[in-house]
Short mmCIF file of C-alpha atoms in Angstrom, two decimals:
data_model
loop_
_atom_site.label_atom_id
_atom_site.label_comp_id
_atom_site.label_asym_id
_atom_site.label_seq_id
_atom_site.Cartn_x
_atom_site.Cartn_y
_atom_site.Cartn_z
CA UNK A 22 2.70 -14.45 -12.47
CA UNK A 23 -0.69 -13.27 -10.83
CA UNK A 24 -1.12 -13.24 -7.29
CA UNK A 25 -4.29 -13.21 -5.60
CA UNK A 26 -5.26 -12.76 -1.74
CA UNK A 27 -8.86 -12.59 -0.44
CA UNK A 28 -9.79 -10.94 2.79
CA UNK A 29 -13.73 -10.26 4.31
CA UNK A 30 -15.21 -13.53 5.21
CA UNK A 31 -16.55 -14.29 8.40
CA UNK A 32 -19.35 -15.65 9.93
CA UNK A 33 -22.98 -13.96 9.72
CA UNK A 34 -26.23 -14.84 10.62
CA UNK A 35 -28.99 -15.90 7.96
CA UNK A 36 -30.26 -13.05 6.08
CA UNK A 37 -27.13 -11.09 6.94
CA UNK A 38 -24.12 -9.86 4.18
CA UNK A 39 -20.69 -9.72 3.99
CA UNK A 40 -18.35 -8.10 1.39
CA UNK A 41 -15.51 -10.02 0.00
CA UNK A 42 -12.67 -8.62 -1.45
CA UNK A 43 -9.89 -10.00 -3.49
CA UNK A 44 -6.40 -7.88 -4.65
CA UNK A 45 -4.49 -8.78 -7.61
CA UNK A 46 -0.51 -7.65 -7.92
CA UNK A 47 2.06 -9.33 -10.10
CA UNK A 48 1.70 -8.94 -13.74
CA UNK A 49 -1.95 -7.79 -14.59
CA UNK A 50 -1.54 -5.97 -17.52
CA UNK A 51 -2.32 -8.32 -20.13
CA UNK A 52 -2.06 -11.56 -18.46
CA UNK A 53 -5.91 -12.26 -17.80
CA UNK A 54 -9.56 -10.69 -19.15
CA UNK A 55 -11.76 -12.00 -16.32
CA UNK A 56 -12.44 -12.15 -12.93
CA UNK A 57 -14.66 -14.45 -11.12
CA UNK A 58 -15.44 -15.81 -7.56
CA UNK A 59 -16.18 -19.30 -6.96
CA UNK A 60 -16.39 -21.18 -4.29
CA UNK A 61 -16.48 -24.93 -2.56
CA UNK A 62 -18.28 -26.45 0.44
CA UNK A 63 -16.95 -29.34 1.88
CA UNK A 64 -17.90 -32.72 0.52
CA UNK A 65 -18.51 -30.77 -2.90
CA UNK A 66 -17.20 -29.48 -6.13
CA UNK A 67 -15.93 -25.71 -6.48
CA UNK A 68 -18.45 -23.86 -8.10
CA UNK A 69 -18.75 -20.78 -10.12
CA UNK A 70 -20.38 -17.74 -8.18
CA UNK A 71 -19.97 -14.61 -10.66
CA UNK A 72 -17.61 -13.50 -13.12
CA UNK A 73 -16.96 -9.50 -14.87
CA UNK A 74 -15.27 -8.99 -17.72
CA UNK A 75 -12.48 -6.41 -16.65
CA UNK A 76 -13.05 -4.51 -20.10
CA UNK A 77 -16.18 -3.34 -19.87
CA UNK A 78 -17.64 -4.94 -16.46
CA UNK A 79 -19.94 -7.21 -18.24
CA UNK A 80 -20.86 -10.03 -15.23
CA UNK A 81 -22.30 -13.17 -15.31
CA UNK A 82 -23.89 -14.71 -12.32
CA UNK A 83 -24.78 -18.25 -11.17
CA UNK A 84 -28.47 -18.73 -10.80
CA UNK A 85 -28.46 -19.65 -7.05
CA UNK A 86 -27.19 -16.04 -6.13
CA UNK A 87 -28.93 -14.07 -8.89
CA UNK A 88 -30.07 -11.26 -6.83
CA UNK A 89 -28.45 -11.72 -3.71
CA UNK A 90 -24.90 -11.43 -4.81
CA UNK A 91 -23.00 -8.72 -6.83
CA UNK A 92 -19.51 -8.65 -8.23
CA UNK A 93 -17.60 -5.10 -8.79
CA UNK A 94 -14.10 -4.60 -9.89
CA UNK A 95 -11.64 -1.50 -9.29
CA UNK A 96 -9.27 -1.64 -12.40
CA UNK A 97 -7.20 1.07 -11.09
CA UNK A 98 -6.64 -0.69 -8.10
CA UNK A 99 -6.70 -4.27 -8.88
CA UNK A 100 -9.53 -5.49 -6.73
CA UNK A 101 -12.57 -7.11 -7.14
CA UNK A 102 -15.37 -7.93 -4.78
CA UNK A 103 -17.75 -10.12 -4.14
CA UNK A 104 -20.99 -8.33 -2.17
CA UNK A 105 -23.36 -10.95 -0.54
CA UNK A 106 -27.07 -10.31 0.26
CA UNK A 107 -29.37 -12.76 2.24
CA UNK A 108 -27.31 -14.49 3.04
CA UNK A 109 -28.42 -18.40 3.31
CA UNK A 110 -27.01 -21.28 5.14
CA UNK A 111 -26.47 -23.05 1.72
CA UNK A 112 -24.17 -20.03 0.82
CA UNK A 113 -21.63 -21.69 3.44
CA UNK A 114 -18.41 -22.28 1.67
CA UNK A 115 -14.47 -21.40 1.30
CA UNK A 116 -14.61 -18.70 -1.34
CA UNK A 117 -11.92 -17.89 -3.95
CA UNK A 118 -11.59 -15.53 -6.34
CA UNK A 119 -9.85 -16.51 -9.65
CA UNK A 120 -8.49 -14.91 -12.54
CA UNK A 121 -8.12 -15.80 -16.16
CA UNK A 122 -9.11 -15.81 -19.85
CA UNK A 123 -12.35 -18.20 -20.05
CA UNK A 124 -13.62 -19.34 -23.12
CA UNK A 125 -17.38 -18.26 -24.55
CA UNK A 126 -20.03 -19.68 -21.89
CA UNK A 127 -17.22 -20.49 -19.59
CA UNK A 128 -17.05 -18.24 -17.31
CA UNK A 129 -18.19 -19.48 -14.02
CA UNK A 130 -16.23 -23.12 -15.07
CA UNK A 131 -12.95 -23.44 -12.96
CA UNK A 132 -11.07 -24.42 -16.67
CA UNK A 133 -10.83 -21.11 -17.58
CA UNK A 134 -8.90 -19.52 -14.72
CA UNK A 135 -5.26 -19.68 -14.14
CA UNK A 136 -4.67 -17.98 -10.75
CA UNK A 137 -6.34 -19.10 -7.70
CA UNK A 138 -6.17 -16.86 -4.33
CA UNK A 139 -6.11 -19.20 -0.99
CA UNK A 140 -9.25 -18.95 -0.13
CA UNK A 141 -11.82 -16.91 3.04
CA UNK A 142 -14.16 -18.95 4.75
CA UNK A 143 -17.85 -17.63 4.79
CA UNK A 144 -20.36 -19.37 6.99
CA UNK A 145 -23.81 -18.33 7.71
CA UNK A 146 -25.62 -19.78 10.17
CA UNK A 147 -29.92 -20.20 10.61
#
């Protein structure tokens, strides 16, 4: 088993950032090849934000935060984050970071991810 836990969000002002970050314990070894952040507004589907390979650090970003957002990981330390850059009003949403082993062109679809953190709520106001 894989736990997750999120910590960083908050509430910012348009144009602001935040950093999220996300720690992994249990049994990481072997047990998943990706990370990724996603994340759902109310009234909407959970949607995929970015994902890195842990292997090499290869990411893969959504295009609505291409540019704005980064993701990073820490291998020896089991994190990842999630840094967020101009901020927008649209970027309002509980974010969680997953982990798993998504297929080819999957990455940033909630199918491939086993392990789910609770969730930290970012809003951003105008």
């Amino acid at each position: 088993q894989v736990q997750l836990v999120e910590s960083g969000g908050g509430s910012v002002q348009a144009g602001g950032s935040l950093r999220l970050s996300c720690a992994a314990s249990g049994d990481t070894a072997n047990t998943y090849n990706y990370y990724a952040w996603f994340r759902q507004a109310p009234g909407k589907e959970r949607e995929g934000v970015a994902a890195i390979w842990r292997r090499d650090g290869t990411t893969y970003n959504a295009d609505s935060v291409k540019g704005r957002f980064t993701i990073s990981q820490d291998n020896a330390k089991n994190m990842v984050y999630l840094q967020m850059n101009n901020l927008k009003p649209e970027d309002t949403a509980m974010y969680y970071c997953a982990a798993g082993w998504p297929n080819t062109g999957t990455w940033l679809t909630t199918a491939g991810y086993s392990y789910w953190g609770q969730g930290t709520q970012v809003t951003v106001s105008s």
